[in-house]
CSV table of C-alpha atoms and ligand atoms in Angstrom, one decimal:
chain,number,residue,atom,x,y,z
A,1,UNK,CA,57.2,97.8,115.4
A,2,UNK,CA,58.3,101.1,117.0
A,3,UNK,CA,61.7,102.1,115.7
A,4,UNK,CA,63.9,105.0,116.9
A,5,UNK,CA,66.2,106.2,114.2
A,6,UNK,CA,69.4,107.8,115.3
A,7,UNK,CA,71.7,110.3,113.4
A,8,UNK,CA,69.1,110.8,110.6
A,9,UNK,CA,69.3,113.4,107.9
A,10,UNK,CA,66.6,114.6,105.5
A,11,UNK,CA,67.5,111.9,102.9
A,12,UNK,CA,67.1,109.1,105.5
A,13,UNK,CA,63.6,110.3,106.3
A,14,UNK,CA,62.7,110.5,102.6
A,15,UNK,CA,63.8,107.0,101.7
A,16,UNK,CA,62.6,105.3,104.9
A,17,UNK,CA,59.2,107.0,104.8
A,18,UNK,CA,58.8,105.8,101.2
A,19,UNK,CA,59.9,102.2,102.1
A,20,UNK,CA,57.6,102.2,105.1
A,21,UNK,CA,54.5,102.8,103.0
A,22,UNK,CA,54.4,99.1,102.6
A,23,UNK,CA,56.2,97.9,105.8
A,24,UNK,CA,54.0,100.1,108.1
A,25,UNK,CA,56.2,100.3,111.1
A,26,UNK,CA,56.1,103.3,113.5
A,27,UNK,CA,59.2,105.4,112.7
A,28,UNK,CA,60.6,108.1,114.9
A,29,UNK,CA,63.6,110.1,113.7
A,30,UNK,CA,66.3,112.1,115.6
A,31,UNK,CA,69.4,113.8,114.4
A,32,UNK,CA,71.2,112.8,117.6
A,33,UNK,CA,74.1,110.4,117.4
A,34,UNK,CA,73.6,107.4,119.6
A,35,UNK,CA,75.8,107.9,122.7
A,36,UNK,CA,75.4,107.1,126.4
A,37,UNK,CA,73.8,110.5,126.9
A,38,UNK,CA,71.3,110.0,124.1
A,39,UNK,CA,70.4,106.3,124.6
A,40,UNK,CA,67.4,107.2,126.8
A,41,UNK,CA,65.8,108.7,123.6
A,42,UNK,CA,65.0,105.0,122.8
A,43,UNK,CA,62.8,104.7,125.8
A,44,UNK,CA,59.6,102.8,124.7
A,45,UNK,CA,61.0,101.7,121.4
A,46,UNK,CA,61.6,98.0,120.6
A,47,UNK,CA,64.1,98.7,117.9
A,48,UNK,CA,66.8,101.3,117.2
A,49,UNK,CA,68.0,102.0,113.7
A,50,UNK,CA,71.7,103.1,113.6
A,51,UNK,CA,74.3,104.4,111.1
A,52,UNK,CA,78.1,104.2,110.8
A,53,UNK,CA,78.9,106.8,113.5
A,54,UNK,CA,76.4,105.7,116.2
A,55,UNK,CA,78.2,103.8,118.9
A,56,UNK,CA,76.9,100.8,120.8
A,57,UNK,CA,79.4,100.6,123.7
A,58,UNK,CA,78.8,98.4,126.8
A,59,UNK,CA,77.2,101.3,128.6
A,60,UNK,CA,75.0,102.1,125.6
A,61,UNK,CA,73.9,98.4,125.2
A,62,UNK,CA,72.9,98.4,128.9
A,63,UNK,CA,70.9,101.6,128.5
A,64,UNK,CA,69.2,100.4,125.3
A,65,UNK,CA,68.2,97.1,126.9
A,66,UNK,CA,66.9,99.0,130.0
A,67,UNK,CA,64.8,101.2,127.7
A,68,UNK,CA,63.1,98.2,126.3
A,69,UNK,CA,65.0,97.8,123.0
A,70,UNK,CA,65.4,94.3,121.7
A,71,UNK,CA,66.6,94.9,118.2
A,72,UNK,CA,69.5,97.0,116.8
A,73,UNK,CA,68.9,97.4,113.0
A,74,UNK,CA,72.1,98.8,111.4
A,75,UNK,CA,71.4,100.6,108.1
A,76,UNK,CA,74.9,99.9,106.9
A,77,UNK,CA,77.1,96.9,106.1
A,78,UNK,CA,79.9,97.4,108.7
A,79,UNK,CA,79.3,96.6,112.3
A,80,UNK,CA,82.6,97.6,113.9
A,81,UNK,CA,80.7,100.3,115.9
A,82,UNK,CA,78.8,97.7,117.9
A,83,UNK,CA,80.3,95.9,121.0
A,84,UNK,CA,78.9,92.5,120.2
A,85,UNK,CA,80.0,91.0,123.6
A,86,UNK,CA,77.9,93.7,125.3
A,87,UNK,CA,74.8,93.2,123.0
A,88,UNK,CA,75.1,89.5,123.7
A,89,UNK,CA,75.1,90.1,127.4
A,90,UNK,CA,71.9,92.1,127.2
A,91,UNK,CA,70.1,89.8,124.8
A,92,UNK,CA,70.0,92.3,122.0
A,93,UNK,CA,69.7,91.1,118.4
A,94,UNK,CA,71.8,92.9,115.8
A,95,UNK,CA,70.9,92.9,112.1
A,96,UNK,CA,72.5,94.8,109.2
A,97,UNK,CA,72.3,95.4,105.5
A,98,UNK,CA,75.3,93.3,104.2
A,99,UNK,CA,74.9,94.2,100.5
A,100,UNK,CA,73.0,97.2,99.1
A,101,UNK,CA,75.0,98.3,96.2
A,102,UNK,CA,78.6,97.2,96.0
A,103,UNK,CA,78.6,99.2,92.7
A,104,UNK,CA,77.9,102.5,94.5
A,105,UNK,CA,81.0,102.2,96.7
A,106,UNK,CA,83.2,100.7,93.9
A,107,UNK,CA,82.2,103.4,91.4
A,108,UNK,CA,82.9,106.2,94.0
A,109,UNK,CA,86.3,104.7,94.5
A,110,UNK,CA,87.0,105.0,90.8
A,111,UNK,CA,85.7,108.5,90.9
A,112,UNK,CA,88.3,109.4,93.5
A,113,UNK,CA,91.1,107.8,91.5
A,114,UNK,CA,90.1,109.5,88.3
A,115,UNK,CA,89.7,112.9,90.0
A,116,UNK,CA,93.0,112.6,91.8
A,117,UNK,CA,94.9,111.4,88.7
A,118,UNK,CA,93.5,113.9,86.2
A,119,UNK,CA,93.1,116.6,88.8
A,120,UNK,CA,89.5,117.2,87.8
A,121,UNK,CA,88.6,119.0,91.0
A,122,UNK,CA,91.3,121.5,90.4
A,123,UNK,CA,90.6,121.9,86.7
A,124,UNK,CA,86.9,122.6,87.5
A,125,UNK,CA,87.8,125.6,89.7
A,126,UNK,CA,90.5,126.8,87.4
A,127,UNK,CA,88.3,127.0,84.3
A,128,UNK,CA,85.5,128.7,86.3
A,129,UNK,CA,88.0,131.5,87.1
A,130,UNK,CA,89.0,131.9,83.4
A,131,UNK,CA,92.3,130.0,83.8
A,132,UNK,CA,92.6,127.6,80.9
A,133,UNK,CA,96.3,126.8,81.4
A,134,UNK,CA,97.3,123.1,81.7
A,135,UNK,CA,100.4,123.5,83.9
A,136,UNK,CA,100.4,121.1,86.9
A,137,UNK,CA,97.3,119.2,85.6
A,138,UNK,CA,99.4,116.3,84.2
A,139,UNK,CA,98.0,112.9,84.8
A,140,UNK,CA,98.9,109.3,84.0
A,141,UNK,CA,97.3,106.6,81.9
A,142,UNK,CA,95.5,104.0,84.1
A,143,UNK,CA,96.0,101.5,81.3
A,144,UNK,CA,98.8,99.1,82.1
A,145,UNK,CA,99.1,100.3,85.8
A,146,UNK,CA,99.0,97.9,88.8
A,147,UNK,CA,96.2,98.2,91.2
A,148,UNK,CA,96.3,96.5,94.6
A,149,UNK,CA,92.9,95.6,96.2
A,150,UNK,CA,93.0,94.9,99.9
A,151,UNK,CA,89.8,92.9,100.6
A,152,UNK,CA,88.2,91.4,97.5
A,153,UNK,CA,84.7,90.8,99.0
A,154,UNK,CA,81.6,92.3,97.4
A,155,UNK,CA,82.9,95.9,96.9
A,156,UNK,CA,86.5,95.0,96.3
A,157,UNK,CA,85.5,92.5,93.6
A,158,UNK,CA,83.4,95.0,91.7
A,159,UNK,CA,86.2,97.5,92.0
A,160,UNK,CA,88.8,95.0,90.7
A,161,UNK,CA,86.5,94.2,87.7
A,162,UNK,CA,86.1,97.9,86.8
A,163,UNK,CA,89.9,98.4,87.1
A,164,UNK,CA,90.5,95.4,84.8
A,165,UNK,CA,88.2,97.1,82.3
A,166,UNK,CA,90.7,100.0,82.3
A,167,UNK,CA,93.4,97.6,81.3
A,168,UNK,CA,95.0,97.6,84.8
A,169,UNK,CA,96.8,94.6,86.3
A,170,UNK,CA,95.1,93.8,89.6
A,171,UNK,CA,96.7,92.3,92.7
A,172,UNK,CA,94.6,91.1,95.5
A,173,UNK,CA,95.2,90.6,99.3
A,174,UNK,CA,92.5,88.7,101.1
A,175,UNK,CA,92.5,85.7,103.4
A,176,UNK,CA,89.7,84.2,101.2
A,177,UNK,CA,90.7,84.7,97.6
A,178,UNK,CA,87.8,84.9,95.1
A,179,UNK,CA,87.9,82.1,92.5
A,180,UNK,CA,86.2,84.2,89.8
A,181,UNK,CA,88.7,87.0,90.2
A,182,UNK,CA,91.6,84.5,90.1
A,183,UNK,CA,90.2,83.0,86.9
A,184,UNK,CA,89.9,86.6,85.5
A,185,UNK,CA,93.7,87.1,86.1
A,186,UNK,CA,93.8,88.7,89.6
A,187,UNK,CA,97.0,87.7,91.4
A,188,UNK,CA,96.7,87.1,95.1
A,189,UNK,CA,99.9,88.1,96.9
A,190,UNK,CA,100.9,89.1,100.5
A,191,UNK,CA,100.1,92.6,101.7
A,192,UNK,CA,103.8,93.4,101.6
A,193,UNK,CA,104.1,92.4,98.0
A,194,UNK,CA,100.9,94.2,97.1
A,195,UNK,CA,102.2,97.5,98.6
A,196,UNK,CA,105.6,97.1,96.9
A,197,UNK,CA,104.1,96.4,93.4
A,198,UNK,CA,101.0,98.6,93.2
A,199,UNK,CA,100.7,102.0,91.6
A,200,UNK,CA,97.3,102.4,93.3
A,201,UNK,CA,96.3,100.7,96.6
A,202,UNK,CA,92.6,100.6,97.5
A,203,UNK,CA,91.2,99.4,100.8
A,204,UNK,CA,88.0,97.3,100.9
A,205,UNK,CA,88.4,95.1,104.0
A,206,UNK,CA,86.3,95.5,107.1
A,207,UNK,CA,87.6,97.3,110.2
A,208,UNK,CA,88.5,94.6,112.8
A,209,UNK,CA,91.2,94.2,115.5
A,210,UNK,CA,93.5,92.8,112.8
A,211,UNK,CA,92.9,95.4,110.2
A,212,UNK,CA,93.1,98.4,112.6
A,213,UNK,CA,95.7,100.7,111.1
A,214,UNK,CA,96.6,98.1,108.5
A,215,UNK,CA,98.4,100.8,106.7
A,216,UNK,CA,100.9,102.5,109.0
A,217,UNK,CA,104.4,103.9,109.4
A,218,UNK,CA,105.9,100.4,109.3
A,219,UNK,CA,104.6,99.6,105.8
A,220,UNK,CA,103.9,102.9,104.1
A,221,UNK,CA,107.5,103.1,103.0
A,222,UNK,CA,107.1,99.8,101.1
A,223,UNK,CA,104.7,101.6,98.7
A,224,UNK,CA,106.1,102.8,95.5
A,225,UNK,CA,107.3,106.4,95.6
A,226,UNK,CA,104.5,108.5,94.2
A,227,UNK,CA,101.8,105.8,94.5
A,228,UNK,CA,98.1,106.5,95.2
A,229,UNK,CA,96.3,105.3,98.4
A,230,UNK,CA,92.5,105.2,98.4
A,231,UNK,CA,90.4,104.4,101.5
A,232,UNK,CA,86.7,104.0,101.1
A,233,UNK,CA,86.6,101.2,103.8
A,234,UNK,CA,86.8,102.6,107.3
A,235,UNK,CA,89.0,105.5,108.6
A,236,UNK,CA,90.9,103.5,111.1
A,237,UNK,CA,92.3,101.1,108.4
A,238,UNK,CA,95.0,103.7,108.1
A,239,UNK,CA,97.2,105.6,110.6
A,240,UNK,CA,96.3,109.1,109.4
A,241,UNK,CA,99.3,110.7,111.1
A,242,UNK,CA,101.7,108.4,109.4
A,243,UNK,CA,100.0,109.0,106.1
A,244,UNK,CA,100.4,112.8,106.6
A,245,UNK,CA,104.1,112.3,107.1
A,246,UNK,CA,104.3,110.2,103.9
A,247,UNK,CA,102.5,112.9,102.0
A,248,UNK,CA,104.9,115.6,103.4
A,249,UNK,CA,108.0,113.6,102.4
A,250,UNK,CA,106.5,113.2,98.9
A,251,UNK,CA,106.7,109.4,99.2
A,252,UNK,CA,102.9,109.1,98.9
A,253,UNK,CA,101.9,110.7,95.7
A,254,UNK,CA,98.1,110.9,96.1
A,255,UNK,CA,95.5,110.2,98.8
A,256,UNK,CA,91.8,109.7,98.3
A,257,UNK,CA,89.6,109.3,101.4
A,258,UNK,CA,85.9,108.7,101.8
A,259,UNK,CA,86.3,107.8,105.5
A,260,UNK,CA,88.3,109.2,108.3
A,261,UNK,CA,89.1,107.9,111.7
A,262,UNK,CA,87.8,111.0,113.6
A,263,UNK,CA,84.8,111.4,111.2
A,264,UNK,CA,82.2,111.2,114.0
A,265,UNK,CA,80.5,114.5,114.6
A,266,UNK,CA,82.2,116.0,111.5
A,267,UNK,CA,81.1,114.0,108.4
A,268,UNK,CA,77.5,114.5,107.4
A,269,UNK,CA,77.3,118.0,109.0
A,270,UNK,CA,77.8,121.5,107.6
A,271,UNK,CA,80.7,123.3,109.3
A,272,UNK,CA,81.2,125.8,106.4
A,273,UNK,CA,80.5,128.8,108.8
A,274,UNK,CA,82.6,127.4,111.7
A,275,UNK,CA,86.2,126.9,112.7
A,276,UNK,CA,87.2,123.2,112.1
A,277,UNK,CA,88.7,122.0,115.4
A,278,UNK,CA,90.3,118.8,114.0
A,279,UNK,CA,93.9,119.8,113.1
A,280,UNK,CA,94.6,116.5,111.3
A,281,UNK,CA,91.8,116.8,108.7
A,282,UNK,CA,92.6,120.5,108.4
A,283,UNK,CA,96.2,119.6,107.5
A,284,UNK,CA,95.0,116.9,105.1
A,285,UNK,CA,92.8,119.5,103.3
A,286,UNK,CA,95.9,121.6,102.6
A,287,UNK,CA,97.5,119.1,100.3
A,288,UNK,CA,96.9,119.6,96.6
A,289,UNK,CA,97.1,115.8,96.0
A,290,UNK,CA,94.5,114.8,98.7
A,291,UNK,CA,90.8,114.4,97.9
A,292,UNK,CA,88.4,113.9,100.7
A,293,UNK,CA,84.7,113.1,100.4
A,294,UNK,CA,82.4,112.8,103.5
A,295,UNK,CA,81.5,109.1,103.6
A,296,UNK,CA,79.4,109.4,100.5
A,297,UNK,CA,80.5,106.3,98.6
A,298,UNK,CA,77.3,104.5,99.5
A,299,UNK,CA,75.1,107.5,98.6
A,300,UNK,CA,73.2,106.6,95.4
A,301,UNK,CA,69.5,106.4,94.8
A,302,UNK,CA,69.8,102.6,94.2
A,303,UNK,CA,71.8,102.0,97.4
A,304,UNK,CA,69.5,104.2,99.6
A,305,UNK,CA,66.4,102.5,98.2
A,306,UNK,CA,67.9,99.1,99.0
A,307,UNK,CA,69.2,100.1,102.5
A,308,UNK,CA,65.7,101.3,103.5
A,309,UNK,CA,63.9,98.3,102.0
A,310,UNK,CA,66.3,95.7,103.6
A,311,UNK,CA,66.4,97.4,107.0
A,312,UNK,CA,62.6,97.5,107.3
A,313,UNK,CA,62.5,93.9,106.0
A,314,UNK,CA,64.9,92.9,108.7
A,315,UNK,CA,62.7,94.5,111.4
A,316,UNK,CA,59.6,92.8,110.0
A,317,UNK,CA,61.3,89.4,110.0
A,318,UNK,CA,62.4,90.0,113.7
A,319,UNK,CA,58.9,91.1,114.7
A,320,UNK,CA,57.2,88.1,113.0
A,321,UNK,CA,59.8,85.6,114.3
A,322,UNK,CA,60.9,84.7,110.8
A,323,UNK,CA,64.4,83.6,109.9
A,324,UNK,CA,66.8,86.5,110.1
A,325,UNK,CA,68.8,86.5,106.9
A,326,UNK,CA,71.0,89.5,107.8
A,327,UNK,CA,71.6,88.7,111.4
A,328,UNK,CA,75.0,89.7,113.0
A,329,UNK,CA,74.1,88.4,116.4
A,330,UNK,CA,70.8,86.8,117.6
A,331,UNK,CA,69.8,87.9,121.1
A,332,UNK,CA,68.1,85.7,123.6
B,1,NAD,P1,82.6,91.9,102.3
B,1,NAD,O1,82.4,91.3,103.7
B,1,NAD,O2,81.8,91.5,101.2
B,1,NAD,O3,84.2,91.9,101.9
B,1,NAD,C1,85.2,92.1,102.8
B,1,NAD,C2,86.4,91.3,102.3
B,1,NAD,O4,87.5,91.7,103.2
B,1,NAD,C3,86.2,89.8,102.5
B,1,NAD,O5,86.5,89.2,101.3
B,1,NAD,C4,87.2,89.4,103.6
B,1,NAD,O6,87.7,88.1,103.4
B,1,NAD,C5,88.2,90.5,103.4
B,1,NAD,N1,89.1,90.6,104.6
B,1,NAD,C6,88.8,90.4,105.9
B,1,NAD,N2,89.9,90.6,106.7
B,1,NAD,C7,90.9,91.0,105.8
B,1,NAD,C8,92.2,91.4,106.0
B,1,NAD,N3,92.8,91.3,107.3
B,1,NAD,N4,92.9,91.7,105.0
B,1,NAD,C9,92.4,91.7,103.7
B,1,NAD,N5,91.1,91.3,103.5
B,1,NAD,C10,90.4,91.0,104.5
B,1,NAD,O7,82.4,93.5,102.6
B,1,NAD,P2,82.0,94.6,101.5
B,1,NAD,O8,80.5,94.7,101.3
B,1,NAD,O9,82.9,94.4,100.3
B,1,NAD,O10,82.5,95.9,102.3
B,1,NAD,C11,83.8,96.1,102.7
B,1,NAD,C12,83.9,97.3,103.7
B,1,NAD,O11,83.6,98.5,103.0
B,1,NAD,C13,82.9,97.3,104.8
B,1,NAD,O12,83.3,96.5,105.9
B,1,NAD,C14,82.7,98.7,105.2
B,1,NAD,O13,83.6,99.0,106.2
B,1,NAD,C15,83.1,99.5,103.9
B,1,NAD,N6,82.0,100.2,103.3
B,1,NAD,C16,82.2,101.6,103.1
B,1,NAD,C17,81.1,102.3,102.6
B,1,NAD,C18,81.2,103.8,102.3
B,1,NAD,O14,80.2,104.4,102.0
B,1,NAD,N7,82.4,104.3,102.3
B,1,NAD,C19,79.9,101.6,102.3
B,1,NAD,C20,79.8,100.3,102.5
B,1,NAD,C21,80.9,99.6,103.0
């Protein structure tokens, strides 16, 4: 099948070309983000392959369908970037990669927590400059602390299990509690309770209308003074302005982000020789107790291998009229 890949980087090409040695589809790559202005690049392709910051709005869905596209193959788990009502109207099928490596994201979440707590990022720079002093590098034991996990699906569950390994008490908030986690000692509580009782709060639920800015000015004050907030889910799960205020007042003790509401056009690109125009992220980067990574939690060899393999399998199944295991919406 002819597939147009949007917002690709060198590593996408490397892993997809390798996976395609068996699948043998026709792959065409562009670095362009999918937008109304770039949708015509898909002319003549039956499928488009998209990542987290490509957008399928109603106008884009119309253009893709007019260009001859029948399949939208997301090379990610989340599908909040697709207007499903619009893809339905244009008979487009949407598939995704629901699980590639929950371990990759859960482990990166732990990396953020450990770095923030033990200030590893600061210690690294200090020692390289010949400064071996320990002042202001004080951390706390994770053992015995309470960790709140918002969304205990595939990633949240692995994360909860890792944190239990540290000797943490784990609280969960999820409309569908996990029986195995409950049996392992995870307490499911209300969001309010979780925020009040946790030393560390980590977000692992999908971005939907109900989870949009789930953490905001109305509930940030419920968190313990000095607590840590980690978001590796989606940027818009938190109200970033409200979080900046909580950091400025000292109420929020630490912030670890792998996702950011305005990350489109910023994350995945090198702006090291340019002036960053986004004042909000610029402000966030000034805090000593904030650690930001550029949506890299998924970025492991195992996850990329699985993403490429499953995406091409999804396309092959669609092409051959086989059952679509990873379908989000079936077109007509
Ligand atoms: P999943 O579907 O397995 O789990 C999501 C869980 O969230 C489910 O248990 C669901 O019941 C729960 N949930 C739904 N609505 C909720 C709400 N209002 N409050 C609390 N919980 C709620 O998904 P997953 O594979 O664990 O991925 C979770 C999210 O992580 C994805 O939606 C995606 O946005 C994000 N993600 C980020 C990266 C990254 O690189 N940073 C990579 C993959 C996924």
